[in-house]
């Protein structure tokens, strides 16, 4: 594996983790939206803090590979990385 392929793999890993984080943020946001009642002490500031906390949780889960979405994307898309311009890696 040459330096170009190693860099491509690193970029692929970063993009796959970012995708997993976005997916998890959406999932957590959907779970929050389905709450059964209004928050007694809720405010716009509380909601904003909760959203930031949920985003950090999703980022942390993606970094740890909690759901394996990033790993699955890496294994699928990593097959298409090339050593040089026209030769796919197998």
mmCIF file of C-alpha atoms in Angstrom:
data_model
loop_
_atom_site.group_PDB
_atom_site.id
_atom_site.type_symbol
_atom_site.label_atom_id
_atom_site.label_comp_id
_atom_site.label_asym_id
_atom_site.label_seq_id
_atom_site.Cartn_x
_atom_site.Cartn_y
_atom_site.Cartn_z
ATOM 1 C CA UNK A 1 0.000 0.000 0.000
ATOM 2 C CA UNK A 2 1.507 3.327 -0.996
ATOM 3 C CA UNK A 3 1.180 6.703 0.711
ATOM 4 C CA UNK A 4 -1.652 7.778 -1.599
ATOM 5 C CA UNK A 5 -3.737 4.737 -0.757
ATOM 6 C CA UNK A 6 -3.055 5.159 2.970
ATOM 7 C CA UNK A 7 -4.230 8.750 2.741
ATOM 8 C CA UNK A 8 -7.346 7.665 0.827
ATOM 9 C CA UNK A 9 -8.116 5.075 3.502
ATOM 10 C CA UNK A 10 -7.688 7.689 6.246
ATOM 11 C CA UNK A 11 -10.021 10.067 4.402
ATOM 12 C CA UNK A 12 -12.530 7.269 3.839
ATOM 13 C CA UNK A 13 -12.472 6.400 7.543
ATOM 14 C CA UNK A 14 -13.017 10.035 8.511
ATOM 15 C CA UNK A 15 -15.915 10.405 6.055
ATOM 16 C CA UNK A 16 -17.501 7.115 7.156
ATOM 17 C CA UNK A 17 -17.341 8.143 10.818
ATOM 18 C CA UNK A 18 -18.856 11.528 9.949
ATOM 19 C CA UNK A 19 -21.683 9.774 8.102
ATOM 20 C CA UNK A 20 -22.307 7.484 11.082
ATOM 21 C CA UNK A 21 -22.364 10.519 13.402
ATOM 22 C CA UNK A 22 -24.939 12.295 11.213
ATOM 23 C CA UNK A 23 -27.058 9.135 11.086
ATOM 24 C CA UNK A 24 -26.895 8.786 14.875
ATOM 25 C CA UNK A 25 -27.777 12.461 15.386
ATOM 26 C CA UNK A 26 -30.870 11.971 13.252
ATOM 27 C CA UNK A 27 -31.806 8.845 15.172
ATOM 28 C CA UNK A 28 -31.337 10.493 18.572
ATOM 29 C CA UNK A 29 -33.262 13.568 17.384
ATOM 30 C CA UNK A 30 -36.147 11.370 16.255
ATOM 31 C CA UNK A 31 -36.184 9.621 19.609
ATOM 32 C CA UNK A 32 -36.294 12.980 21.420
ATOM 33 C CA UNK A 33 -39.100 14.231 19.174
ATOM 34 C CA UNK A 34 -41.265 11.269 20.102
ATOM 35 C CA UNK A 35 -41.411 12.211 23.791
ATOM 36 C CA UNK A 36 -44.801 11.748 25.385
ATOM 37 C CA UNK A 37 -45.159 15.133 27.029
ATOM 38 C CA UNK A 38 -43.793 18.612 27.430
ATOM 39 C CA UNK A 39 -40.790 19.192 29.622
ATOM 40 C CA UNK A 40 -41.930 20.955 32.790
ATOM 41 C CA UNK A 41 -38.818 23.114 33.004
ATOM 42 C CA UNK A 42 -38.132 23.244 29.271
ATOM 43 C CA UNK A 43 -36.871 26.354 27.566
ATOM 44 C CA UNK A 44 -35.136 27.266 24.336
ATOM 45 C CA UNK A 45 -31.771 27.245 26.161
ATOM 46 C CA UNK A 46 -32.464 23.776 27.559
ATOM 47 C CA UNK A 47 -33.427 22.501 24.112
ATOM 48 C CA UNK A 48 -30.285 23.974 22.560
ATOM 49 C CA UNK A 49 -28.088 22.424 25.261
ATOM 50 C CA UNK A 50 -29.825 19.073 24.789
ATOM 51 C CA UNK A 51 -29.221 19.209 21.022
ATOM 52 C CA UNK A 52 -25.528 19.988 21.565
ATOM 53 C CA UNK A 53 -25.286 17.161 24.078
ATOM 54 C CA UNK A 54 -26.988 14.753 21.677
ATOM 55 C CA UNK A 55 -24.616 15.800 18.866
ATOM 56 C CA UNK A 56 -21.587 15.143 21.087
ATOM 57 C CA UNK A 57 -23.029 11.771 22.105
ATOM 58 C CA UNK A 58 -23.518 10.844 18.445
ATOM 59 C CA UNK A 59 -19.949 11.936 17.590
ATOM 60 C CA UNK A 60 -18.570 9.873 20.468
ATOM 61 C CA UNK A 61 -20.590 6.814 19.481
ATOM 62 C CA UNK A 62 -19.373 7.135 15.871
ATOM 63 C CA UNK A 63 -15.726 7.447 16.986
ATOM 64 C CA UNK A 64 -16.064 4.237 18.988
ATOM 65 C CA UNK A 65 -17.864 2.426 16.172
ATOM 66 C CA UNK A 66 -20.809 1.668 18.425
ATOM 67 C CA UNK A 67 -23.130 0.704 15.577
ATOM 68 C CA UNK A 68 -20.606 -0.432 12.970
ATOM 69 C CA UNK A 69 -22.032 1.708 10.190
ATOM 70 C CA UNK A 70 -18.671 3.365 9.483
ATOM 71 C CA UNK A 71 -16.881 0.007 9.443
ATOM 72 C CA UNK A 72 -19.413 -1.377 6.997
ATOM 73 C CA UNK A 73 -18.976 1.642 4.712
ATOM 74 C CA UNK A 74 -15.185 1.341 4.895
ATOM 75 C CA UNK A 75 -15.256 -2.329 3.945
ATOM 76 C CA UNK A 76 -17.693 -1.689 1.077
ATOM 77 C CA UNK A 77 -16.108 1.458 -0.337
ATOM 78 C CA UNK A 78 -12.508 0.484 0.453
ATOM 79 C CA UNK A 79 -12.674 -2.044 -2.367
ATOM 80 C CA UNK A 80 -12.802 0.852 -4.821
ATOM 81 C CA UNK A 81 -9.648 2.630 -3.656
ATOM 82 C CA UNK A 82 -6.863 2.547 -6.198
ATOM 83 C CA UNK A 83 -3.121 2.057 -5.874
ATOM 84 C CA UNK A 84 -2.609 4.165 -8.970
ATOM 85 C CA UNK A 85 -5.065 5.989 -11.182
ATOM 86 C CA UNK A 86 -6.685 2.993 -12.893
ATOM 87 C CA UNK A 87 -5.995 -0.087 -10.774
ATOM 88 C CA UNK A 88 -8.512 -0.970 -8.047
ATOM 89 C CA UNK A 89 -7.231 -2.447 -4.794
ATOM 90 C CA UNK A 90 -8.436 -6.000 -4.098
#
